[in-house]
Every structure is written in C-alpha cells, then in structure tokens.
mmCIF file of C-alpha atoms in Angstrom:
data_model
loop_
_atom_site.group_PDB
_atom_site.id
_atom_site.type_symbol
_atom_site.label_atom_id
_atom_site.label_comp_id
_atom_site.label_asym_id
_atom_site.label_seq_id
_atom_site.Cartn_x
_atom_site.Cartn_y
_atom_site.Cartn_z
ATOM 1 C CA UNK K 363 94.740 88.543 79.186
ATOM 2 C CA UNK K 364 98.430 87.896 78.636
ATOM 3 C CA UNK K 365 99.666 84.601 80.051
ATOM 4 C CA UNK K 366 103.291 83.523 80.162
ATOM 5 C CA UNK K 367 104.455 79.944 80.593
ATOM 6 C CA UNK K 368 107.932 78.478 80.910
ATOM 7 C CA UNK K 369 109.096 74.991 80.098
ATOM 8 C CA UNK K 370 110.608 73.065 81.737
ATOM 9 C CA UNK K 371 109.748 73.972 85.317
ATOM 10 C CA UNK K 372 113.046 72.482 86.473
ATOM 11 C CA UNK K 373 116.168 71.271 84.717
ATOM 12 C CA UNK K 374 119.282 69.508 85.951
ATOM 13 C CA UNK K 375 122.312 69.170 83.679
ATOM 14 C CA UNK K 376 125.989 68.263 84.057
ATOM 15 C CA UNK K 377 128.546 71.019 83.795
ATOM 16 C CA UNK K 378 129.584 71.941 80.263
ATOM 17 C CA UNK K 379 126.299 71.167 78.538
ATOM 18 C CA UNK K 380 124.520 73.628 76.278
ATOM 19 C CA UNK K 381 120.889 74.119 77.224
ATOM 20 C CA UNK K 382 117.717 75.883 76.115
ATOM 21 C CA UNK K 383 115.005 77.397 78.293
ATOM 22 C CA UNK K 384 111.624 78.105 76.743
ATOM 23 C CA UNK K 385 109.127 80.907 77.297
ATOM 24 C CA UNK K 386 105.692 81.179 75.643
ATOM 25 C CA UNK K 387 103.176 84.018 75.725
ATOM 26 C CA UNK K 388 99.591 84.174 74.499
ATOM 27 C CA UNK K 389 99.336 87.775 73.218
ATOM 28 C CA UNK K 390 101.851 88.736 70.530
ATOM 29 C CA UNK K 391 101.205 92.484 71.026
ATOM 30 C CA UNK K 392 104.212 93.029 73.263
ATOM 31 C CA UNK K 393 106.710 95.872 73.518
ATOM 32 C CA UNK K 394 109.589 93.745 74.664
ATOM 33 C CA UNK K 395 110.630 90.601 76.499
ATOM 34 C CA UNK K 396 113.143 90.477 79.313
ATOM 35 C CA UNK K 397 114.982 87.508 80.803
ATOM 36 C CA UNK K 398 115.957 87.597 84.460
ATOM 37 C CA UNK K 399 118.007 85.435 86.768
ATOM 38 C CA UNK K 400 117.012 84.963 90.395
ATOM 39 C CA UNK K 401 119.321 83.291 92.878
ATOM 40 C CA UNK K 402 117.647 81.529 95.781
ATOM 41 C CA UNK K 403 116.269 84.047 98.251
ATOM 42 C CA UNK K 404 117.580 87.003 96.251
ATOM 43 C CA UNK K 405 116.287 89.678 93.911
ATOM 44 C CA UNK K 406 116.062 89.670 90.122
ATOM 45 C CA UNK K 407 119.036 90.369 87.886
ATOM 46 C CA UNK K 408 118.354 91.412 84.311
ATOM 47 C CA UNK K 409 120.097 89.219 81.745
ATOM 48 C CA UNK K 410 118.803 90.261 78.350
ATOM 49 C CA UNK K 411 116.174 92.607 76.952
ATOM 50 C CA UNK K 412 114.744 91.977 73.475
ATOM 51 C CA UNK K 413 112.691 94.772 71.974
ATOM 52 C CA UNK K 414 109.684 93.813 69.862
ATOM 53 C CA UNK K 415 111.487 94.789 66.645
ATOM 54 C CA UNK K 416 114.465 92.546 67.418
ATOM 55 C CA UNK K 417 114.854 88.804 66.925
ATOM 56 C CA UNK K 418 117.716 88.081 69.307
ATOM 57 C CA UNK K 419 120.173 89.451 71.822
ATOM 58 C CA UNK K 420 123.475 88.053 72.999
ATOM 59 C CA UNK K 421 125.536 88.586 76.126
ATOM 60 C CA UNK K 422 128.542 86.360 76.716
ATOM 61 C CA UNK K 423 127.399 82.738 76.896
ATOM 62 C CA UNK K 424 123.730 83.769 76.749
ATOM 63 C CA UNK K 425 121.611 84.168 73.637
ATOM 64 C CA UNK K 426 117.925 85.019 73.692
ATOM 65 C CA UNK K 427 115.634 84.847 70.688
ATOM 66 C CA UNK K 428 112.163 86.219 70.126
ATOM 67 C CA UNK K 429 109.484 85.059 67.685
ATOM 68 C CA UNK K 430 106.495 87.318 68.256
ATOM 69 C CA UNK K 431 104.292 85.649 65.663
ATOM 70 C CA UNK K 432 104.484 82.315 67.423
ATOM 71 C CA UNK K 433 104.568 83.793 70.918
ATOM 72 C CA UNK K 434 107.878 82.217 71.868
ATOM 73 C CA UNK K 435 111.267 83.118 73.246
ATOM 74 C CA UNK K 436 114.225 80.905 74.049
ATOM 75 C CA UNK K 437 117.219 81.487 76.275
ATOM 76 C CA UNK K 438 120.271 79.534 75.166
ATOM 77 C CA UNK K 439 123.079 79.004 77.679
ATOM 78 C CA UNK K 440 126.339 77.722 76.261
ATOM 79 C CA UNK K 441 128.872 75.653 78.197
ATOM 80 C CA UNK K 442 126.891 75.717 81.437
ATOM 81 C CA UNK K 443 128.689 76.171 84.760
ATOM 82 C CA UNK K 444 127.654 75.437 88.373
ATOM 83 C CA UNK K 445 127.457 79.202 88.897
ATOM 84 C CA UNK K 446 124.595 79.299 86.388
ATOM 85 C CA UNK K 447 122.386 77.460 88.880
ATOM 86 C CA UNK K 448 119.408 79.729 89.575
ATOM 87 C CA UNK K 449 115.808 80.316 88.577
ATOM 88 C CA UNK K 450 115.361 81.964 85.195
ATOM 89 C CA UNK K 451 112.313 84.131 84.626
ATOM 90 C CA UNK K 452 110.970 85.613 81.433
ATOM 91 C CA UNK K 453 108.661 88.621 81.411
ATOM 92 C CA UNK K 454 106.795 90.361 78.597
ATOM 93 C CA UNK K 455 105.854 94.033 78.551
ATOM 94 C CA UNK K 456 102.188 94.316 77.699
ATOM 95 C CA UNK K 457 100.943 96.548 74.916
ATOM 96 C CA UNK K 458 98.508 98.564 77.028
ATOM 97 C CA UNK K 459 98.131 102.342 77.393
ATOM 98 C CA UNK K 460 101.385 102.724 79.216
ATOM 99 C CA UNK K 461 103.162 99.760 77.681
ATOM 100 C CA UNK K 462 105.072 99.289 80.873
ATOM 101 C CA UNK K 463 103.576 96.513 82.876
ATOM 102 C CA UNK K 464 105.323 93.192 82.814
ATOM 103 C CA UNK K 465 103.702 89.785 83.014
ATOM 104 C CA UNK K 466 106.043 87.150 84.394
ATOM 105 C CA UNK K 467 106.318 83.459 83.763
ATOM 106 C CA UNK K 468 106.658 81.065 86.721
ATOM 107 C CA UNK K 469 110.333 80.425 86.016
ATOM 108 C CA UNK K 470 112.643 77.519 85.232
ATOM 109 C CA UNK K 471 114.814 76.281 88.083
ATOM 110 C CA UNK K 472 118.213 75.288 86.691
ATOM 111 C CA UNK K 473 120.757 73.141 88.476
ATOM 112 C CA UNK K 474 124.166 72.660 86.879
ATOM 113 C CA UNK K 475 126.015 69.789 88.490
ATOM 114 C CA UNK K 476 129.829 69.829 88.788
ATOM 115 C CA UNK Z 1269 124.202 104.857 91.733
ATOM 116 C CA UNK Z 1270 122.593 102.745 94.455
ATOM 117 C CA UNK Z 1271 119.920 101.601 91.982
ATOM 118 C CA UNK Z 1272 116.654 100.439 93.552
ATOM 119 C CA UNK Z 1273 116.703 100.105 97.328
ATOM 120 C CA UNK Z 1274 114.077 98.556 99.589
ATOM 121 C CA UNK Z 1275 113.596 98.569 103.338
ATOM 122 C CA UNK Z 1276 113.158 96.582 105.453
ATOM 123 C CA UNK Z 1277 114.634 93.313 104.181
ATOM 124 C CA UNK Z 1278 112.563 91.222 106.568
ATOM 125 C CA UNK Z 1279 109.391 91.963 108.524
ATOM 126 C CA UNK Z 1280 107.014 89.986 110.706
ATOM 127 C CA UNK Z 1281 103.549 91.408 111.343
ATOM 128 C CA UNK Z 1282 100.537 90.266 113.268
ATOM 129 C CA UNK Z 1283 97.166 90.095 111.565
ATOM 130 C CA UNK Z 1284 95.545 93.527 111.503
ATOM 131 C CA UNK Z 1285 98.735 95.532 111.843
ATOM 132 C CA UNK Z 1286 99.679 98.119 109.249
ATOM 133 C CA UNK Z 1287 103.063 98.989 107.831
ATOM 134 C CA UNK Z 1288 104.822 100.678 104.931
ATOM 135 C CA UNK Z 1289 107.388 99.053 102.680
ATOM 136 C CA UNK Z 1290 109.859 101.606 101.391
ATOM 137 C CA UNK Z 1291 111.252 101.785 97.861
ATOM 138 C CA UNK Z 1292 113.610 104.366 96.421
ATOM 139 C CA UNK Z 1293 115.567 104.740 93.192
ATOM 140 C CA UNK Z 1294 118.283 107.198 92.199
ATOM 141 C CA UNK Z 1295 118.189 106.672 88.428
ATOM 142 C CA UNK Z 1296 115.544 109.355 87.725
ATOM 143 C CA UNK Z 1297 113.160 106.689 86.390
ATOM 144 C CA UNK Z 1298 109.614 107.822 85.744
ATOM 145 C CA UNK Z 1299 108.081 104.385 86.088
ATOM 146 C CA UNK Z 1300 107.993 102.429 89.349
ATOM 147 C CA UNK Z 1301 106.061 99.345 90.344
ATOM 148 C CA UNK Z 1302 105.471 96.847 93.121
ATOM 149 C CA UNK Z 1303 105.253 93.076 92.654
ATOM 150 C CA UNK Z 1304 104.655 90.214 95.011
ATOM 151 C CA UNK Z 1305 106.215 86.809 94.485
ATOM 152 C CA UNK Z 1306 104.571 83.669 95.785
ATOM 153 C CA UNK Z 1307 105.709 80.057 95.299
ATOM 154 C CA UNK Z 1308 104.418 78.565 92.047
ATOM 155 C CA UNK Z 1309 102.748 81.815 90.960
ATOM 156 C CA UNK Z 1310 105.590 83.961 89.720
ATOM 157 C CA UNK Z 1311 105.596 87.712 90.192
ATOM 158 C CA UNK Z 1312 102.299 89.581 90.130
ATOM 159 C CA UNK Z 1313 101.875 93.327 89.738
ATOM 160 C CA UNK Z 1314 100.282 95.120 92.718
ATOM 161 C CA UNK Z 1315 100.447 98.840 91.827
ATOM 162 C CA UNK Z 1316 102.458 100.997 89.493
ATOM 163 C CA UNK Z 1317 103.223 104.649 88.817
ATOM 164 C CA UNK Z 1318 104.224 106.424 85.620
ATOM 165 C CA UNK Z 1319 105.350 109.585 87.388
ATOM 166 C CA UNK Z 1320 104.980 111.717 90.491
ATOM 167 C CA UNK Z 1321 101.327 112.055 91.425
ATOM 168 C CA UNK Z 1322 100.152 109.273 89.089
ATOM 169 C CA UNK Z 1323 99.425 105.736 90.294
ATOM 170 C CA UNK Z 1324 97.277 102.871 89.082
ATOM 171 C CA UNK Z 1325 96.273 99.374 90.085
ATOM 172 C CA UNK Z 1326 97.869 96.216 88.842
ATOM 173 C CA UNK Z 1327 96.669 92.633 88.950
ATOM 174 C CA UNK Z 1328 96.403 92.196 92.754
ATOM 175 C CA UNK Z 1329 95.834 95.633 94.384
ATOM 176 C CA UNK Z 1330 93.412 94.721 97.185
ATOM 177 C CA UNK Z 1331 94.751 95.439 100.669
ATOM 178 C CA UNK Z 1332 97.517 97.742 99.443
ATOM 179 C CA UNK Z 1333 97.829 101.496 98.932
ATOM 180 C CA UNK Z 1334 100.501 103.506 97.165
ATOM 181 C CA UNK Z 1335 101.382 107.139 96.589
ATOM 182 C CA UNK Z 1336 104.067 108.858 94.538
ATOM 183 C CA UNK Z 1337 104.913 112.296 95.871
ATOM 184 C CA UNK Z 1338 108.439 112.354 94.406
ATOM 185 C CA UNK Z 1339 110.171 110.740 91.440
ATOM 186 C CA UNK Z 1340 112.524 108.865 93.755
ATOM 187 C CA UNK Z 1341 110.158 107.217 96.251
ATOM 188 C CA UNK Z 1342 107.262 104.793 95.893
ATOM 189 C CA UNK Z 1343 106.103 103.382 99.249
ATOM 190 C CA UNK Z 1344 103.671 100.470 99.533
ATOM 191 C CA UNK Z 1345 101.255 100.496 102.473
ATOM 192 C CA UNK Z 1346 99.563 97.470 103.950
ATOM 193 C CA UNK Z 1347 96.421 98.782 105.603
ATOM 194 C CA UNK Z 1348 95.464 95.772 107.751
ATOM 195 C CA UNK Z 1349 97.823 92.854 107.279
ATOM 196 C CA UNK Z 1350 96.395 89.406 106.573
ATOM 197 C CA UNK Z 1351 98.164 86.009 106.410
ATOM 198 C CA UNK Z 1352 97.419 85.954 102.649
ATOM 199 C CA UNK Z 1353 99.825 88.882 102.308
ATOM 200 C CA UNK Z 1354 102.754 86.758 103.418
ATOM 201 C CA UNK Z 1355 105.045 87.022 100.420
ATOM 202 C CA UNK Z 1356 108.218 88.506 99.034
ATOM 203 C CA UNK Z 1357 107.716 92.032 97.727
ATOM 204 C CA UNK Z 1358 109.807 93.536 94.952
ATOM 205 C CA UNK Z 1359 109.980 97.110 93.783
ATOM 206 C CA UNK Z 1360 111.095 97.894 90.229
ATOM 207 C CA UNK Z 1361 111.767 100.980 88.132
ATOM 208 C CA UNK Z 1362 112.422 101.900 84.514
ATOM 209 C CA UNK Z 1363 112.376 104.782 82.068
ATOM 210 C CA UNK Z 1364 109.016 105.488 80.470
ATOM 211 C CA UNK Z 1365 109.950 105.188 76.853
ATOM 212 C CA UNK Z 1366 108.129 103.346 74.155
ATOM 213 C CA UNK Z 1367 111.273 101.780 72.796
ATOM 214 C CA UNK Z 1368 112.791 100.186 75.849
ATOM 215 C CA UNK Z 1369 111.342 99.086 79.140
ATOM 216 C CA UNK Z 1370 114.260 97.391 80.857
ATOM 217 C CA UNK Z 1371 113.255 97.093 84.473
ATOM 218 C CA UNK Z 1372 115.581 97.200 87.447
ATOM 219 C CA UNK Z 1373 114.586 95.398 90.615
ATOM 220 C CA UNK Z 1374 115.296 95.986 94.259
ATOM 221 C CA UNK Z 1375 116.520 93.183 96.571
ATOM 222 C CA UNK Z 1376 113.054 92.489 97.976
ATOM 223 C CA UNK Z 1377 111.278 92.541 101.331
ATOM 224 C CA UNK Z 1378 110.288 89.215 102.858
ATOM 225 C CA UNK Z 1379 107.054 89.711 104.816
ATOM 226 C CA UNK Z 1380 105.444 87.210 107.146
ATOM 227 C CA UNK Z 1381 101.990 87.838 108.615
ATOM 228 C CA UNK Z 1382 101.043 85.642 111.562
#
C-alpha cells in the first residue's frame, strides 16, 4: 500500500528565506507526483506536476524535484513571501489498473512572517 | 470554463438523514473522484469514475454511493449520515491519459453531522 509522508509538519520562516519542503513515498511505481497549495478553509490549487519520466519542474519561484528510486520529492520555494503562507500537499498517482488514483500526504503548514 | 464546481458549500445534517453532494465539471474530463479531508489525515479517496457508467470504490467507500450518468456530473450520496462523516468533501477531475494525470479540484463542501 502506498504511503506518503511530508516533513516537516509545520514550518515558520521570516520573509525572504529560501525553503525546502519534503515528500516521501513508499512505492516507487508511480505515474506522477503533484504538489498542491491549500489556503485555510479553501480548496486545492495545483502548483506543479512531475511526470514519472521527469526529474524536476519549475514555475516562477517554485521548483519541484522527483527521485523515484529513493521515493522522494522536494518543493523548493525561493525568496518566500507572506502570501506563500498555506498548507502544501504532495500527492502521488498510483500505478494501478487505471493509474489515476492519488494518495496524499498530510501536508506541511507554512507560515512566512513579514 | 467554470472548472470543477461543487454544491452546497456548507451543509448541516442530523444523524440518519440522507443527502447528495453535487459535483460538475465542464472540461470534458473522463476521470472524476471524491475525497474527504479530515484533520491530521490528509485527503482520502472515497469513490472514483473513469467514465460515464463506470464507478469504483476508493479507500473509504462505506456509507457513500455514487453514479455517473453523464461525463459532466458525479454526485456523491450519503445514505444515512453519521457523525463520523463530518468532514470536508472535495471533488476532482482529470483526463484519463497514461502520460499526465493533473487533477483539478473543486472548492469543497463542508459537512457537519450532528
């Protein structure tokens, strides 16, 4: 059974710092990995999608990497801003018959202090 | 495109009552799914569908029914609400391809069962 963990559970940093969020998964047979942002009491916003054949994806100040062999992904946020404060979730698409179902990690709650 | 829409946004039920959570998407996605999100447990898959007329169970299907009569709609039915079903429910959709599974989420329905 695929299990996804995220470290740390919570993180508080001053504005301007670069930071790394970690995601680990137990089964390397994945189709892709997706990072989401969730603001308090809101829905999920997709940030980056990394397909299993890719090693990283970049969007603005965000960079996500994927190492399938070690079962790890990292989300790097450069020059953090108070507006980045949210919970960040990673999810892996399982390699089952349909290859569609995501397993989510519990999230990292990020607070960026002004 | 409106994307993925969900109604209602909030709902309070009494134990034993039934109701249907609505989900619709206008992106012509084959794949749709329902998740519940509980504190400290992340998102868990309830049911999913890979196309009209095809549904299957996820990780936590007990107490819920689904049907998929059209590509656009995927309602979730609570047969006899229980306090354990108090949660936030998210609907998601994506294309059914084996190269990319980026999922798009609705804004969620916050359900309280008393």
